[in-house]
Amino acid sequence: MNETMPADIPGRGVDALRQLRAMTADICDVVPLTTEDDFHVTTVTMMTRNALLVDTRATDQEYDRTPAHVARGAMDHFQITLCVEGEMRFSSGRREVTMGPGAICLIDMAQPNRTVLRGGGSRTHLMAIILQRAMLAPRLAHPDSATATLLPSNHPHTRLLASHYAALTLPPEPEAGSAEATIDAIADIVAAAAGGTADIAAGVERAERHLYLAMIKRRIADNLETDALTADELCRHFQISRATLYRLFEADGGLSHYVREQRLNLAFRQLISPSAEDTRLIDLAVGMRFSSDSTFIRAFRRKFGLTPGELRELADNWLRETGAVPTIDTVLHQLARRRTS
């Protein structure tokens, strides 16, 4: 499970600056580039099993990570940072990069560095994936010299990678793949750009395929009740060829099959919800883009082993007997028991 921590940490003003400095004393020095009263930082963090995602909005400020901070050993991680708004300047040793919106940078926190944020009158917005050294270093041919690797906004992979940062902060879509697998794929692509091992270089195509497929499946999940899921529309939206799109969905039985299966799954969820009890089957069928209610009923019965009407009756009985709306797992379990009895 993903765990999201509250926003607005630590907040704004002199007290917020004092609190942030206390929290980061072993990591870096915080220097506001505004008046202390105007200082503001808002951070949301989300943990997965293999990374920490940090979403930060901040007024102009500087972070100075000195050799003394590094020696304290409070942070020995890699950080893959996306600049969403504003500007971030990062320097480490002789390496210096400037990031604008859409750019991504690999940062080695085991080395002294300096970061300057400037929002041009607004706040800088950054999203960072923080990885343990043991996870990323084996992917790099020369891990100690990878810091400050920049993927500019026009890099072939930055748009693809950036789309997943925002998605990682949302409730997971089961069909879109796990957050952990997505982070692994992002790590592979960034490592390859920074000088990855031979195995990583050979696996970039696989990682790219995973990220494209997850991104397209999220769009499908968000548009099941619209006409935006034709092959032409998806190719136009994601700027890929029809052949590439079809190859991505080969393991799912093809694009049309996958979309129909997801629409049937959505119909299943709606049918067991009391809020949809007055919805006519013909309206549900049309909403799921089936040509008729009879076509919808046949497809539904092939997939789930009962008609939409039978499912609605089963859910109604459960609600009357227990006083609770059945979960999808509960209904599927009852159906499995019915088939084996």
PDB file of C-alpha atoms in Angstrom, residues 57 79 86 223 248 286 323 336:
ATOM      1  CA  ARG A  57       6.413  23.723  -3.542  1.00  0.00           C
ATOM      2  CA  GLN A  79      17.332  11.444  -6.009  1.00  0.00           C
ATOM      3  CA  GLY A  86      10.071  27.434 -11.672  1.00  0.00           C
ATOM      4  CA  ASN A 223     -12.199   7.321 -20.190  1.00  0.00           C
ATOM      5  CA  LEU A 248       1.830  -3.036 -26.405  1.00  0.00           C
ATOM      6  CA  VAL A 286     -24.813   2.636 -24.063  1.00  0.00           C
ATOM      7  CA  GLY A 323     -27.113  -4.126   5.723  1.00  0.00           C
ATOM      8  CA  ALA A 336     -17.069 -19.004  -7.306  1.00  0.00           C
TER       9      ALA A 336
END
